[in-house]
C-alpha atoms as an extended CHARMM CRD file, in Angstrom:
* protein
*
       111  EXT
         1         1  MET       CA             33.7480000000      234.5230000000       51.6120000000  PROA      1               0.0000000000
         2         2  LYS       CA             34.2100000000      236.1400000000       55.1440000000  PROA      2               0.0000000000
         3         3  GLN       CA             30.4920000000      234.8190000000       56.1350000000  PROA      3               0.0000000000
         4         4  TYR       CA             31.4230000000      231.1870000000       54.8960000000  PROA      4               0.0000000000
         5         5  PHE       CA             34.8870000000      231.1660000000       57.2820000000  PROA      5               0.0000000000
         6         6  GLN       CA             32.6640000000      232.9500000000       60.1230000000  PROA      6               0.0000000000
         7         7  PHE       CA             30.0460000000      229.5640000000       59.3480000000  PROA      7               0.0000000000
         8         8  LEU       CA             32.7590000000      227.0690000000       59.1890000000  PROA      8               0.0000000000
         9         9  SER       CA             34.4660000000      228.5060000000       62.2640000000  PROA      9               0.0000000000
        10        10  ILE       CA             30.9400000000      228.1830000000       64.1590000000  PROA      10              0.0000000000
        11        11  PHE       CA             30.2770000000      224.9180000000       62.6100000000  PROA      11              0.0000000000
        12        12  VAL       CA             33.7130000000      223.3070000000       63.9630000000  PROA      12              0.0000000000
        13        13  ILE       CA             33.3110000000      224.9020000000       67.4290000000  PROA      13              0.0000000000
        14        14  SER       CA             29.8900000000      223.4010000000       67.8120000000  PROA      14              0.0000000000
        15        15  THR       CA             30.4770000000      220.1000000000       66.3440000000  PROA      15              0.0000000000
        16        16  VAL       CA             33.5020000000      219.6640000000       69.0100000000  PROA      16              0.0000000000
        17        17  LEU       CA             31.3010000000      221.1250000000       72.1430000000  PROA      17              0.0000000000
        18        18  LEU       CA             28.4890000000      218.9910000000       71.3030000000  PROA      18              0.0000000000
        19        19  THR       CA             30.5170000000      215.4740000000       70.2300000000  PROA      19              0.0000000000
        20        20  SER       CA             32.5240000000      215.8450000000       73.5170000000  PROA      20              0.0000000000
        21        21  ASN       CA             31.5440000000      213.8400000000       76.6500000000  PROA      21              0.0000000000
        22        22  ILE       CA             34.3890000000      215.7930000000       78.9400000000  PROA      22              0.0000000000
        23        23  ASN       CA             34.1660000000      216.9620000000       82.4430000000  PROA      23              0.0000000000
        24        24  ALA       CA             34.7140000000      220.7440000000       82.1810000000  PROA      24              0.0000000000
        25        25  GLN       CA             37.3700000000      220.8410000000       85.0610000000  PROA      25              0.0000000000
        26        26  ASP       CA             39.4580000000      218.3420000000       83.3010000000  PROA      26              0.0000000000
        27        27  VAL       CA             39.5880000000      220.3680000000       80.0670000000  PROA      27              0.0000000000
        28        28  TRP       CA             40.6170000000      223.9030000000       81.0300000000  PROA      28              0.0000000000
        29        29  LYS       CA             44.5930000000      223.8790000000       81.0810000000  PROA      29              0.0000000000
        30        30  LYS       CA             46.5890000000      226.5680000000       80.2360000000  PROA      30              0.0000000000
        31        31  THR       CA             48.7880000000      225.5900000000       77.0180000000  PROA      31              0.0000000000
        32        32  GLY       CA             51.3410000000      228.2960000000       76.7250000000  PROA      32              0.0000000000
        33        33  GLY       CA             50.3310000000      229.4960000000       73.1690000000  PROA      33              0.0000000000
        34        34  PRO       CA             50.2550000000      229.3660000000       70.2100000000  PROA      34              0.0000000000
        35        35  ASN       CA             51.6180000000      232.6840000000       70.3290000000  PROA      35              0.0000000000
        36        36  ALA       CA             50.2600000000      233.6620000000       67.0650000000  PROA      36              0.0000000000
        37        37  GLY       CA             47.8800000000      236.5890000000       67.5170000000  PROA      37              0.0000000000
        38        38  TYR       CA             44.1010000000      235.8320000000       68.0360000000  PROA      38              0.0000000000
        39        39  VAL       CA             42.6140000000      232.2540000000       67.5640000000  PROA      39              0.0000000000
        40        40  PHE       CA             39.7940000000      232.3870000000       65.4900000000  PROA      40              0.0000000000
        41        41  SER       CA             38.8120000000      228.5510000000       65.3510000000  PROA      41              0.0000000000
        42        42  LEU       CA             40.0450000000      225.1450000000       67.0460000000  PROA      42              0.0000000000
        43        43  ALA       CA             39.4460000000      221.7260000000       65.8550000000  PROA      43              0.0000000000
        44        44  LEU       CA             40.0650000000      218.3910000000       67.1510000000  PROA      44              0.0000000000
        45        45  ASP       CA             40.8710000000      215.2690000000       65.4000000000  PROA      45              0.0000000000
        46        46  SER       CA             40.2060000000      211.5520000000       66.2440000000  PROA      46              0.0000000000
        47        47  SER       CA             43.5650000000      211.1590000000       68.0790000000  PROA      47              0.0000000000
        48        48  GLY       CA             42.8950000000      214.1180000000       70.0570000000  PROA      48              0.0000000000
        49        49  HSD       CA             45.2900000000      216.4130000000       68.6540000000  PROA      49              0.0000000000
        50        50  VAL       CA             44.0630000000      219.9980000000       68.7650000000  PROA      50              0.0000000000
        51        51  PHE       CA             44.5410000000      222.4160000000       65.6850000000  PROA      51              0.0000000000
        52        52  ALA       CA             44.1640000000      226.2970000000       66.0510000000  PROA      52              0.0000000000
        53        53  GLY       CA             43.7490000000      228.6300000000       63.1230000000  PROA      53              0.0000000000
        54        54  THR       CA             45.0610000000      232.1320000000       64.0730000000  PROA      54              0.0000000000
        55        55  GLY       CA             45.6710000000      235.7400000000       63.1330000000  PROA      55              0.0000000000
        56        56  ALA       CA             49.1330000000      235.3370000000       62.5250000000  PROA      56              0.0000000000
        57        57  ASN       CA             51.1550000000      232.4140000000       61.5390000000  PROA      57              0.0000000000
        58        58  GLY       CA             48.5020000000      230.3760000000       60.3770000000  PROA      58              0.0000000000
        59        59  VAL       CA             47.5790000000      226.8740000000       61.6410000000  PROA      59              0.0000000000
        60        60  PHE       CA             49.3080000000      225.2260000000       64.7430000000  PROA      60              0.0000000000
        61        61  HSD       CA             49.0920000000      221.7140000000       66.4160000000  PROA      61              0.0000000000
        62        62  LEU       CA             49.3420000000      220.6020000000       69.9590000000  PROA      62              0.0000000000
        63        63  GLU       CA             49.8800000000      217.2540000000       70.8760000000  PROA      63              0.0000000000
        64        64  LYS       CA             49.8470000000      216.3090000000       74.6200000000  PROA      64              0.0000000000
        65        65  GLY       CA             52.4210000000      217.0100000000       76.4830000000  PROA      65              0.0000000000
        66        66  LEU       CA             54.6100000000      218.9550000000       73.3800000000  PROA      66              0.0000000000
        67        67  PRO       CA             54.5940000000      222.7410000000       72.5000000000  PROA      67              0.0000000000
        68        68  TRP       CA             52.3090000000      224.2720000000       70.0120000000  PROA      68              0.0000000000
        69        69  LYS       CA             53.9530000000      223.6910000000       66.5560000000  PROA      69              0.0000000000
        70        70  GLN       CA             53.0940000000      225.8660000000       63.2310000000  PROA      70              0.0000000000
        71        71  LEU       CA             52.0050000000      223.7100000000       60.5120000000  PROA      71              0.0000000000
        72        72  THR       CA             51.3310000000      226.6260000000       57.7790000000  PROA      72              0.0000000000
        73        73  ALA       CA             54.9230000000      227.6040000000       56.9360000000  PROA      73              0.0000000000
        74        74  ASN       CA             54.7360000000      226.8670000000       53.3170000000  PROA      74              0.0000000000
        75        75  ILE       CA             51.1990000000      228.9110000000       52.9630000000  PROA      75              0.0000000000
        76        76  SER       CA             51.8320000000      232.5700000000       52.5230000000  PROA      76              0.0000000000
        77        77  SER       CA             48.6180000000      233.8710000000       54.1760000000  PROA      77              0.0000000000
        78        78  THR       CA             49.2570000000      234.1760000000       57.9020000000  PROA      78              0.0000000000
        79        79  VAL       CA             45.7580000000      234.3890000000       58.9470000000  PROA      79              0.0000000000
        80        80  ALA       CA             43.9150000000      231.2460000000       59.3680000000  PROA      80              0.0000000000
        81        81  TYR       CA             40.1260000000      232.1390000000       59.7900000000  PROA      81              0.0000000000
        82        82  ALA       CA             38.7400000000      228.2640000000       59.9260000000  PROA      82              0.0000000000
        83        83  VAL       CA             40.3360000000      224.9380000000       60.4990000000  PROA      83              0.0000000000
        84        84  ALA       CA             38.6530000000      221.6390000000       60.2340000000  PROA      84              0.0000000000
        85        85  VAL       CA             39.3700000000      217.7610000000       60.1620000000  PROA      85              0.0000000000
        86        86  ASP       CA             37.4500000000      215.6180000000       58.0920000000  PROA      86              0.0000000000
        87        87  TYR       CA             36.5920000000      212.0210000000       58.8470000000  PROA      87              0.0000000000
        88        88  ASP       CA             39.6680000000      210.6570000000       56.8580000000  PROA      88              0.0000000000
        89        89  GLY       CA             41.8740000000      212.7040000000       59.1450000000  PROA      89              0.0000000000
        90        90  HSD       CA             42.5710000000      215.3490000000       56.4050000000  PROA      90              0.0000000000
        91        91  LEU       CA             42.9630000000      219.0160000000       57.7180000000  PROA      91              0.0000000000
        92        92  PHE       CA             41.4750000000      222.1690000000       56.0790000000  PROA      92              0.0000000000
        93        93  THR       CA             42.2300000000      225.7680000000       56.8800000000  PROA      93              0.0000000000
        94        94  GLY       CA             40.2710000000      228.8780000000       55.2220000000  PROA      94              0.0000000000
        95        95  THR       CA             42.5930000000      231.8090000000       54.7590000000  PROA      95              0.0000000000
        96        96  ASP       CA             42.1270000000      234.8610000000       53.1970000000  PROA      96              0.0000000000
        97        97  GLU       CA             43.8560000000      233.4530000000       50.0850000000  PROA      97              0.0000000000
        98        98  GLY       CA             41.5060000000      230.5290000000       49.6590000000  PROA      98              0.0000000000
        99        99  VAL       CA             40.9160000000      226.9760000000       51.1820000000  PROA      99              0.0000000000
       100       100  PHE       CA             43.7790000000      224.5810000000       51.6130000000  PROA      100             0.0000000000
       101       101  MET       CA             43.8800000000      221.2030000000       52.5750000000  PROA      101             0.0000000000
       102       102  SER       CA             46.5420000000      218.6700000000       53.7950000000  PROA      102             0.0000000000
       103       103  LYS       CA             46.5440000000      214.8760000000       53.9050000000  PROA      103             0.0000000000
       104       104  ASP       CA             49.9050000000      214.5610000000       56.0220000000  PROA      104             0.0000000000
       105       105  ASP       CA             48.9110000000      216.5280000000       59.2790000000  PROA      105             0.0000000000
       106       106  GLY       CA             49.8210000000      219.9790000000       57.9510000000  PROA      106             0.0000000000
       107       107  LYS       CA             53.5200000000      218.7930000000       56.3390000000  PROA      107             0.0000000000
       108       108  ILE       CA             52.1540000000      219.7550000000       52.8300000000  PROA      108             0.0000000000
       109       109  TRP       CA             49.1610000000      221.9680000000       51.7430000000  PROA      109             0.0000000000
       110       110  THR       CA             47.3800000000      222.3250000000       48.6800000000  PROA      110             0.0000000000
       111       111  GLU       CA             44.7810000000      224.8290000000       47.7560000000  PROA      111             0.0000000000
């Protein structure tokens, strides 16, 4: 299962890097968080919102100009090894308790 999450993390990061046509000097800006341990994975949705899978407190969301917001308060696992967004905008996270999906930007999660 851990290998699956590692593969999913590498896939998400590779997809983001390969599909982004962005000047690097415009990308790297300090975000001030999330303050939730290690960041294991990142995902980007079609609106440009960033999602981070962390080693403590689960998945966080960053919208331009706003602080990081925790999205997985209702999931008992605090570790989100992987995070991904599909073509329909559904958000997925892989935890040590399973894979969870949200259809409403992280408000409600189902296993």
